[in-house]
């Protein structure tokens, strides 16, 4: 029996803008078969909405604690949210 999809909102803080965090996150999410989006926020953090297989979501959350090599992640806030109708994983603003 397939597990119900899990959806999370992540807020990643630290030196996470200007280091290709969004592009690497989108690549990793797609590799894991997740849908959602990643975007820069005005406060310098990165917001991720990811949904799909719970194990894949957890793998992305774990990856976000390190991010790409040029990033410095100080914190990853994780909130479970209701899944939405999303078809792919996109990079926003």
Coordinates of N, CA, C and O in Angstrom, one line a residue:
X1 N 0.8 -1.2 0.0 CA 0.0 0.0 0.0 C 0.9 1.2 0.0 O 1.8 1.4 0.8
X2 N 0.6 2.2 -0.9 CA 1.4 3.4 -1.0 C 1.0 4.4 0.1 O -0.1 4.5 0.4
X3 N 2.1 5.0 0.6 CA 1.9 6.0 1.7 C 1.2 7.2 1.2 O 1.4 7.6 0.0
X4 N 0.4 7.9 2.0 CA -0.3 9.1 1.6 C 0.8 10.2 1.4 O 1.8 10.2 2.1
X5 N 0.6 11.1 0.4 CA 1.6 12.1 0.2 C 1.8 13.0 1.5 O 0.8 13.2 2.2
X6 N 3.0 13.5 1.6 CA 3.2 14.5 2.7 C 3.6 15.8 2.0 O 4.3 15.8 1.0
X7 N 3.1 16.9 2.6 CA 3.5 18.2 2.1 C 4.1 19.0 3.3 O 3.6 19.0 4.4
X8 N 5.2 19.8 2.9 CA 5.8 20.6 4.0 C 6.1 22.0 3.4 O 6.3 22.1 2.2
X9 N 6.1 22.9 4.3 CA 6.7 24.3 4.0 C 8.0 24.3 4.8 O 8.0 24.0 6.0
X10 N 9.1 24.8 4.1 CA 10.4 24.9 4.7 C 10.8 26.4 4.6 O 10.6 27.0 3.6
X11 N 11.3 26.9 5.7 CA 12.0 28.2 5.6 C 13.4 28.0 6.0 O 13.7 27.5 7.1
X12 N 14.3 28.3 5.1 CA 15.8 28.0 5.3 C 16.4 29.4 5.5 O 16.3 30.3 4.6
X13 N 17.2 29.5 6.6 CA 17.9 30.8 6.8 C 19.4 30.6 6.9 O 19.8 29.4 7.1
X14 N 20.1 31.6 6.7 CA 21.6 31.6 6.7 C 22.0 32.3 5.4 O 21.3 33.2 4.9
X15 N 23.2 31.9 4.9 CA 23.6 32.5 3.6 C 23.1 31.6 2.5 O 23.8 30.6 2.1
X16 N 21.8 31.8 2.1 CA 21.1 30.9 1.2 C 20.6 31.6 -0.1 O 20.0 30.9 -0.9
X17 N 20.9 32.9 -0.2 CA 20.5 33.5 -1.5 C 21.8 33.9 -2.2 O 22.8 34.2 -1.6
X18 N 21.8 33.8 -3.5 CA 23.0 34.2 -4.3 C 24.0 33.0 -4.4 O 25.2 33.2 -4.8
X19 N 23.6 31.8 -4.0 CA 24.5 30.6 -4.0 C 23.9 29.5 -4.7 O 24.2 28.3 -4.5
X20 N 22.9 29.8 -5.6 CA 22.2 28.8 -6.4 C 21.4 27.8 -5.6 O 21.1 26.7 -6.0
X21 N 21.0 28.2 -4.4 CA 20.2 27.3 -3.5 C 18.9 26.9 -4.2 O 18.5 25.7 -4.1
X22 N 18.2 27.8 -4.9 CA 16.9 27.5 -5.5 C 17.1 26.4 -6.6 O 16.4 25.4 -6.7
X23 N 18.1 26.6 -7.4 CA 18.4 25.7 -8.5 C 18.7 24.3 -8.0 O 18.2 23.3 -8.5
X24 N 19.6 24.2 -7.1 CA 20.0 22.9 -6.5 C 18.9 22.3 -5.8 O 18.7 21.0 -5.9
X25 N 18.0 23.1 -5.1 CA 16.9 22.5 -4.4 C 15.9 21.9 -5.4 O 15.4 20.8 -5.2
X26 N 15.6 22.6 -6.5 CA 14.7 22.1 -7.5 C 15.3 20.9 -8.2 O 14.5 19.9 -8.4
X27 N 16.6 20.8 -8.5 CA 17.2 19.6 -9.0 C 17.0 18.4 -8.1 O 16.6 17.3 -8.5
X28 N 17.3 18.6 -6.8 CA 17.2 17.5 -5.8 C 15.7 17.1 -5.7 O 15.5 15.9 -5.6
X29 N 14.8 18.0 -5.6 CA 13.4 17.7 -5.5 C 12.9 16.9 -6.7 O 12.2 15.9 -6.5
X30 N 13.3 17.3 -7.9 CA 12.9 16.5 -9.1 C 13.5 15.1 -9.1 O 12.8 14.2 -9.5
X31 N 14.8 15.0 -8.7 CA 15.4 13.7 -8.5 C 14.6 12.8 -7.6 O 14.5 11.6 -7.8
X32 N 14.0 13.4 -6.6 CA 13.3 12.6 -5.6 C 11.8 12.4 -6.0 O 11.0 11.8 -5.3
X33 N 11.4 13.0 -7.1 CA 10.0 12.8 -7.6 C 9.0 13.7 -6.9 O 7.8 13.4 -6.9
X34 N 9.5 14.8 -6.3 CA 8.6 15.7 -5.6 C 8.0 16.8 -6.5 O 8.6 17.1 -7.5
X35 N 6.9 17.4 -6.0 CA 6.4 18.5 -6.7 C 6.3 19.7 -5.7 O 6.4 19.5 -4.5
X36 N 6.2 20.9 -6.2 CA 6.1 22.1 -5.4 C 6.9 23.2 -6.0 O 7.0 23.4 -7.2
X37 N 7.6 24.0 -5.1 CA 8.3 25.2 -5.6 C 9.3 25.6 -4.6 O 9.3 25.3 -3.4
X38 N 10.3 26.5 -5.0 CA 11.2 27.1 -4.2 C 11.3 28.6 -4.6 O 11.2 28.9 -5.8
X39 N 11.5 29.4 -3.6 CA 11.6 30.9 -3.9 C 12.4 31.6 -2.9 O 12.5 31.2 -1.7
X40 N 13.0 32.7 -3.3 CA 13.7 33.6 -2.3 C 12.6 34.5 -1.7 O 11.7 34.9 -2.3
X41 N 12.8 34.8 -0.4 CA 11.9 35.7 0.3 C 12.7 37.0 0.6 O 13.9 37.0 0.6
X42 N 11.9 38.1 0.8 CA 12.5 39.4 0.9 C 13.5 39.5 2.1 O 14.3 40.3 2.2
X43 N 13.3 38.6 3.2 CA 14.1 38.7 4.4 C 15.5 38.0 4.2 O 16.2 37.9 5.2
X44 N 15.7 37.5 3.0 CA 17.0 36.8 2.8 C 16.9 35.3 2.9 O 17.9 34.6 2.7
X45 N 15.8 34.8 3.3 CA 15.6 33.3 3.5 C 15.1 32.7 2.2 O 14.8 33.4 1.2
X46 N 15.0 31.4 2.2 CA 14.5 30.6 1.1 C 13.3 29.8 1.6 O 13.3 29.2 2.6
X47 N 12.2 29.9 0.8 CA 11.0 29.1 1.1 C 10.8 28.0 0.1 O 11.0 28.2 -1.1
X48 N 10.5 26.8 0.7 CA 10.3 25.6 -0.1 C 9.0 25.0 0.2 O 8.6 24.9 1.4
X49 N 8.1 24.7 -0.8 CA 6.9 23.9 -0.6 C 7.2 22.6 -1.4 O 7.5 22.6 -2.6
X50 N 7.2 21.5 -0.7 CA 7.5 20.2 -1.3 C 6.5 19.2 -0.9 O 6.1 19.1 0.3
X51 N 6.1 18.4 -1.8 CA 5.1 17.3 -1.5 C 5.3 16.1 -2.4 O 5.8 16.2 -3.5
X52 N 5.0 15.0 -1.8 CA 5.1 13.7 -2.5 C 5.3 12.6 -1.5 O 4.8 12.7 -0.3
X53 N 6.0 11.6 -1.8 CA 6.3 10.4 -1.0 C 6.9 10.9 0.3 O 7.9 11.7 0.3
X54 N 6.4 10.5 1.5 CA 7.0 11.0 2.8 C 8.5 10.7 2.9 O 9.2 11.6 3.5
X55 N 9.0 9.6 2.5 CA 10.4 9.4 2.6 C 11.2 10.3 1.7 O 12.3 10.8 2.1
X56 N 10.7 10.6 0.5 CA 11.4 11.6 -0.4 C 11.3 13.0 0.2 O 12.3 13.7 0.1
X57 N 10.2 13.3 0.8 CA 10.1 14.7 1.4 C 11.1 14.8 2.5 O 11.9 15.8 2.7
X58 N 11.3 13.7 3.3 CA 12.2 13.7 4.4 C 13.7 13.8 3.9 O 14.5 14.5 4.5
X59 N 13.9 13.2 2.8 CA 15.3 13.3 2.2 C 15.6 14.7 1.7 O 16.7 15.2 1.9
X60 N 14.6 15.4 1.2 CA 14.8 16.8 0.8 C 15.0 17.7 2.0 O 15.9 18.5 2.0
X61 N 14.2 17.4 3.1 CA 14.4 18.2 4.3 C 15.8 18.0 4.8 O 16.5 19.0 5.2
X62 N 16.3 16.8 4.8 CA 17.7 16.5 5.3 C 18.7 17.2 4.4 O 19.6 17.8 5.0
X63 N 18.5 17.2 3.1 CA 19.4 17.9 2.2 C 19.4 19.4 2.4 O 20.5 20.0 2.4
X64 N 18.3 20.0 2.7 CA 18.2 21.4 2.9 C 19.0 21.9 4.2 O 19.3 23.0 4.3
X65 N 19.3 21.0 5.1 CA 20.1 21.3 6.3 C 21.5 21.7 5.9 O 22.2 22.4 6.6
X66 N 22.0 21.2 4.7 CA 23.3 21.5 4.2 C 23.2 22.4 3.0 O 24.0 23.3 2.9
X67 N 22.3 22.0 2.0 CA 22.2 22.8 0.8 C 23.4 22.7 -0.1 O 24.3 21.8 0.2
X68 N 23.6 23.5 -1.1 CA 24.7 23.4 -2.0 C 26.0 23.9 -1.2 O 25.9 24.5 -0.2
X69 N 27.1 23.5 -1.8 CA 28.4 23.8 -1.1 C 28.7 25.2 -0.8 O 29.3 25.5 0.3
X70 N 28.2 26.2 -1.6 CA 28.4 27.6 -1.3 C 27.5 28.2 -0.2 O 27.7 29.3 0.2
X71 N 26.5 27.4 0.2 CA 25.5 27.9 1.2 C 26.0 27.7 2.6 O 26.9 26.8 2.8
X72 N 25.5 28.5 3.5 CA 25.7 28.3 4.9 C 24.3 28.3 5.5 O 23.6 29.3 5.6
X73 N 23.8 27.1 5.9 CA 22.4 27.0 6.5 C 22.5 27.1 8.0 O 23.2 26.4 8.6
X74 N 21.8 28.1 8.5 CA 21.7 28.3 10.0 C 20.5 27.5 10.6 O 20.6 27.0 11.7
X75 N 19.4 27.5 9.8 CA 18.2 26.8 10.4 C 17.3 26.4 9.3 O 17.2 27.1 8.2
X76 N 16.6 25.3 9.5 CA 15.5 24.9 8.6 C 14.3 24.7 9.5 O 14.2 23.8 10.3
X77 N 13.3 25.6 9.2 CA 12.0 25.4 9.9 C 11.1 24.6 9.0 O 10.9 24.9 7.8
X78 N 10.5 23.5 9.6 CA 9.6 22.6 8.9 C 8.2 22.7 9.4 O 8.0 22.5 10.6
X79 N 7.3 22.9 8.5 CA 5.8 22.9 8.9 C 5.1 21.9 8.0 O 5.2 22.1 6.7
X80 N 4.4 21.0 8.5 CA 3.5 20.1 7.7 C 2.3 21.0 7.3 O 1.7 21.7 8.1
X81 N 1.9 20.8 6.0 CA 0.8 21.6 5.4 C -0.1 20.6 4.6 O 0.4 19.5 4.3
X82 N -1.2 21.1 4.2 CA -2.1 20.3 3.4 C -1.6 20.2 1.9 O -1.2 21.3 1.4
X83 N -1.5 19.1 1.3 CA -1.1 19.0 -0.1 C -2.0 19.8 -1.0 O -3.2 20.0 -0.7
X84 N -1.4 20.4 -2.0 CA -2.1 21.2 -3.0 C -2.0 20.5 -4.4 O -1.1 19.6 -4.6
X85 N -2.8 20.9 -5.3 CA -2.7 20.4 -6.7 C -1.5 21.1 -7.4 O -1.6 22.2 -7.8
X86 N -0.4 20.3 -7.5 CA 0.8 20.9 -8.2 C 1.3 19.7 -9.1 O 1.3 18.6 -8.7
X87 N 1.7 20.1 -10.3 CA 2.1 19.1 -11.3 C 3.7 18.9 -11.4 O 4.1 17.9 -11.9
X88 N 4.4 19.9 -11.0 CA 5.9 19.8 -11.1 C 6.6 20.6 -10.0 O 5.9 21.0 -9.1
X89 N 7.9 20.7 -10.1 CA 8.6 21.4 -9.1 C 9.2 22.6 -9.8 O 10.0 22.5 -10.8
X90 N 8.9 23.8 -9.4 CA 9.3 25.1 -10.1 C 10.2 26.0 -9.2 O 10.1 25.9 -8.0
X91 N 10.9 26.8 -9.9 CA 11.7 27.9 -9.2 C 10.9 29.2 -9.4 O 10.6 29.6 -10.5
X92 N 10.6 29.8 -8.3 CA 9.9 31.1 -8.4 C 10.9 32.2 -8.0 O 11.9 31.9 -7.4
X93 N 10.6 33.4 -8.3 CA 11.3 34.6 -8.0 C 12.6 34.5 -7.3 O 12.9 33.9 -6.3

